[in-house]
Amino acid sequence: MGTPGVLVRFLFLLLAQLLLGSARGLHNASQRTFEISYDQNCFLKDGQRFRYISGSIHYFRIPCFYWKDRLLKMKMAGLNAIQTYVPWNFHEPRPGQYQFSGDSDVEHFIQLAHELGLLVILRAGPYVCAEWDMGGLPAWLLEKESIVLRSSDPDYLAAVDKWLGVLLPKMKPLLYQNGGPIITVQVENEYGSYFTCDYDYLRFLQKRFRYHLGDKVVLFTTDGVHEKLLQCGSLQGLYATVDFGPGSNITAAFLLQRNSEPRGPLVNSEFYTGWLDHWGQPHSTVTTEAVTSSLHNILAWGANVNMYMFTGGTNFAYWNGANTPYAAQPTSYDYDAPLSEAGDLTEKYFAVRDIIQKFAEVPEGPIPPSTPKFAYGKVALKKLKTVEEALDVLCPSGPIKSLYPLTFIQVKQYFGFVLYRTTLPKDCSDPTLLSAPLNGVHDRAYVSVDQVPQGVLERNRVIILNITGKAGATLDLLVENMGRVNYGRYNNDFKGLISNLTLGPDILTDWMIFPLNTEDAVEHLGGWGGHGDGHYVEARARGSSNYTLPAFYAGNFSIPSGIPQLPQDTFIHFPGWTKGQVWINGFNLGRYWPARGPQMTLFVPQHILRTSAPNTIVVLELERAPCGSDGLDLCLVELVDKPVISAALTYDRGSAELLSKDPWLDRV
Ligand SMILES: *[C@@H]1O[C@H](CO)[C@@H](O)[C@H](O)[C@H]1NC(C)=O
Ligand SMILES: *[C@@H]1O[C@H](CO)[C@@H](O)[C@H](O)[C@H]1NC(C)=O
Ligand SMILES: *[C@@H]1O[C@H](CO)[C@@H](O)[C@H](O)[C@H]1NC(C)=O
Ligand SMILES: *[C@@H]1O[C@H](CO)[C@@H](O)[C@H](O)[C@H]1NC(C)=O
Ligand SMILES: *[C@@H]1O[C@H](CO)[C@@H](O)[C@H](O)[C@H]1NC(C)=O
Ligand SMILES: *[C@@H]1O[C@H](CO)[C@@H](O)[C@H](O)[C@H]1NC(C)=O
């Protein structure tokens, strides 16, 4: 392993070389053309036959600190292009409130690709799927409850129009014709897989894209290889491409593209190098052999290909999506891709590079090495406060009162957690059934009565629960939004208590609803104080059940001095913890759920760590902390140097049948 100085010098030289290359290209913008040749069945770049070998990288899943590292590794694999989605909800978190800086600086990301000599295939949405919350559509669209997403619904179109009017003018100067790297722009995404099949909507998008980007840019669509999908997903004037993975019949797939596009380049816009995961299902893998043999054949066809993903990255914070019947995706989006979640070179990377080398020139010179990882070791956490004790910090404006429960959208909380509180209307000294008869807990509720944990309700899995308590006791349900459905008909995924709860036969009423601002609260945790030294006796809260009250825990660790290369990336492991959310120095790393798996550790990128002061880990454990009622167990997390995202599943998969019917898997 070289010293950082060597690496920096190497990167600098490579960058300088690449800069010179692209500067030459920029010299005369008016000479730059990128178009489809229907005569020669290919793309033409500056009038020359051109074929792209591309890989997907999602800037929104990688801290900008690491963008250049990942792009450079992609360049060195022999790719001449990269492909990214643009998730609308990442850039417009609230109506009219835009974010385009730091990790959201998509223009900077595209410029970086350009500086490295990579072309860019832009999938601009508005819908992107991507295993991303609501497929990239902002949750606030659901404020009109009956909205038909991805259709000509006028309210939907008005919001889309406004968004495209912000995004596309930023992209215009980055188009190839205008001196930038963007060669093609995708409109919508696998639209044929959606039930609406609304050509007016596609025509509307086509007009707006043309209006903002001009006549020259190649606009395209992508659909699965099925006649019906291509019918509903494509439109005259948008070049139709297909997506398929290893093992598919390539001849059949491209014949199908030829149905829609009798002439022009063959394009596989998503060639799957791996596959997505769900909590509670085994980690997906695709063998290197399967990937390379198909890739070889696609390239031998002379086709253009984009490998989805080339590097997957991470669903930080609350950004993961879900499939139906409801199954949420984990925090890691490793995807078994050629570059790992942490950007590491894998055997698949080198094998893919070897295949590319048979068809194209691969850059000479050393490949940037995998980043070193460091095991900082065990960190003891102290319990700070339960969510209930911290309500004044989590919800300073106080609760919203409502006879019946309101959804997250109705209280303008889009992500994270809302606490629903009412009182028991009658004595429940004997176990009494609390139930969500319409499966209306979206997605998971941590239930307590007078601060005694009662259990968990979970969408599609657990809709009844016995509780006990006296009349007038406080019933709390902390409801977690585990990520909105990103694919298929059920995109309109409302969160919270979306229907009434009953206690015995009676509908519960008179709710106090606390939308929780966890991010601000975590920032101010310093002033909360702790409960002792990491040993915590949870006498009252633990009760006889297996649950502890949802609570915040915090602890500090310092980066060892005297090791010059630190800080380095690491992975956080949760021995004995159950399910929750974790922050380091205020950066929301995402959800952990070792009790369900298969992901056991979370990626911690080094740029969030500091050497000047201790690093603070905050954990919100929702279900059961490892500190025992005997007071002997410590609340420990551990920072390790190897990821575990494919643990064997240990939990009871009694209701796994629900998951095995995942329509995503049948879509082709
Ligand atoms: C740029 O290219 C155009 C078209 O080939 C040509 O007319 C023009 O003179 C060139 N300009 C420069 C500065 O080279
Ligand atoms: C692949 O598809 C082509 C065209 O539909 C067909 O002729 C061929 O038999 C298929 N190959 C296999 C192995 O199924
Ligand atoms: C609730 O408690 C009753 C009485 O103890 C018991 O018969 C029933 O099986 C329990 N139901 C559930 C869902 O736990
Ligand atoms: C709850 O029940 C009441 C009375 O039947 C009904 O009016 C209301 O719409 C229901 N609320 C929800 C969220 O289902
Ligand atoms: C607690 O969990 C353990 C293991 O998951 C299980 O064996 C035990 O029955 C549970 N106890 C109660 C009271 O639910
Ligand atoms: C962590 O360190 C900070 C100072 O950097 C201190 O304010 C805080 O109390 C410490 N937290 C814990 C849980 O030890």
Short mmCIF file of N, CA, C and O in Angstrom, two decimals, residues 315-318 331 580-583 587-592 602:
data_model
loop_
_atom_site.label_atom_id
_atom_site.label_comp_id
_atom_site.label_asym_id
_atom_site.label_seq_id
_atom_site.Cartn_x
_atom_site.Cartn_y
_atom_site.Cartn_z
N ASN A 315 -27.68 3.86 1.16
CA ASN A 315 -28.91 4.62 1.43
C ASN A 315 -28.77 5.28 2.80
O ASN A 315 -29.26 4.76 3.80
N PHE A 316 -28.07 6.40 2.84
CA PHE A 316 -27.90 7.08 4.13
C PHE A 316 -29.26 7.59 4.63
O PHE A 316 -30.22 7.71 3.87
N ALA A 317 -29.27 7.94 5.91
CA ALA A 317 -30.44 8.55 6.54
C ALA A 317 -31.69 7.70 6.32
O ALA A 317 -31.72 6.53 6.70
N TYR A 318 -32.72 8.27 5.67
CA TYR A 318 -34.00 7.57 5.52
C TYR A 318 -34.31 7.32 4.05
O TYR A 318 -35.47 7.19 3.67
N THR A 331 -29.91 -0.42 4.32
CA THR A 331 -29.10 0.79 4.19
C THR A 331 -28.01 0.62 3.14
O THR A 331 -27.75 1.52 2.36
N GLY A 580 -32.73 0.19 14.72
CA GLY A 580 -32.74 1.61 15.00
C GLY A 580 -32.04 2.42 13.94
O GLY A 580 -31.89 1.99 12.79
N GLN A 581 -31.63 3.61 14.37
CA GLN A 581 -31.02 4.60 13.49
C GLN A 581 -29.72 5.05 14.16
O GLN A 581 -29.65 5.10 15.39
N VAL A 582 -28.71 5.39 13.36
CA VAL A 582 -27.43 5.78 13.97
C VAL A 582 -26.83 6.99 13.28
O VAL A 582 -26.91 7.13 12.06
N TRP A 583 -26.27 7.88 14.11
CA TRP A 583 -25.60 9.08 13.64
C TRP A 583 -24.17 9.10 14.17
O TRP A 583 -23.93 8.68 15.31
N PHE A 587 -24.07 13.09 11.40
CA PHE A 587 -24.32 12.54 10.07
C PHE A 587 -25.16 11.28 10.21
O PHE A 587 -24.77 10.34 10.89
N ASN A 588 -26.32 11.28 9.57
CA ASN A 588 -27.25 10.16 9.69
C ASN A 588 -26.81 9.02 8.77
O ASN A 588 -26.97 9.08 7.56
N LEU A 589 -26.25 7.97 9.38
CA LEU A 589 -25.68 6.86 8.61
C LEU A 589 -26.74 5.89 8.10
O LEU A 589 -26.47 5.10 7.22
N GLY A 590 -27.93 5.95 8.70
CA GLY A 590 -29.00 5.08 8.21
C GLY A 590 -29.54 4.15 9.27
O GLY A 590 -29.29 4.33 10.47
N ARG A 591 -30.27 3.14 8.81
CA ARG A 591 -30.94 2.19 9.70
C ARG A 591 -30.07 0.96 9.92
O ARG A 591 -29.41 0.51 8.98
N TYR A 592 -30.08 0.46 11.14
CA TYR A 592 -29.47 -0.85 11.40
C TYR A 592 -30.58 -1.80 11.86
O TYR A 592 -31.56 -1.36 12.48
N LEU A 602 -22.82 -1.03 9.21
CA LEU A 602 -23.08 0.13 8.35
C LEU A 602 -21.77 0.79 7.98
O LEU A 602 -20.85 0.90 8.81
#
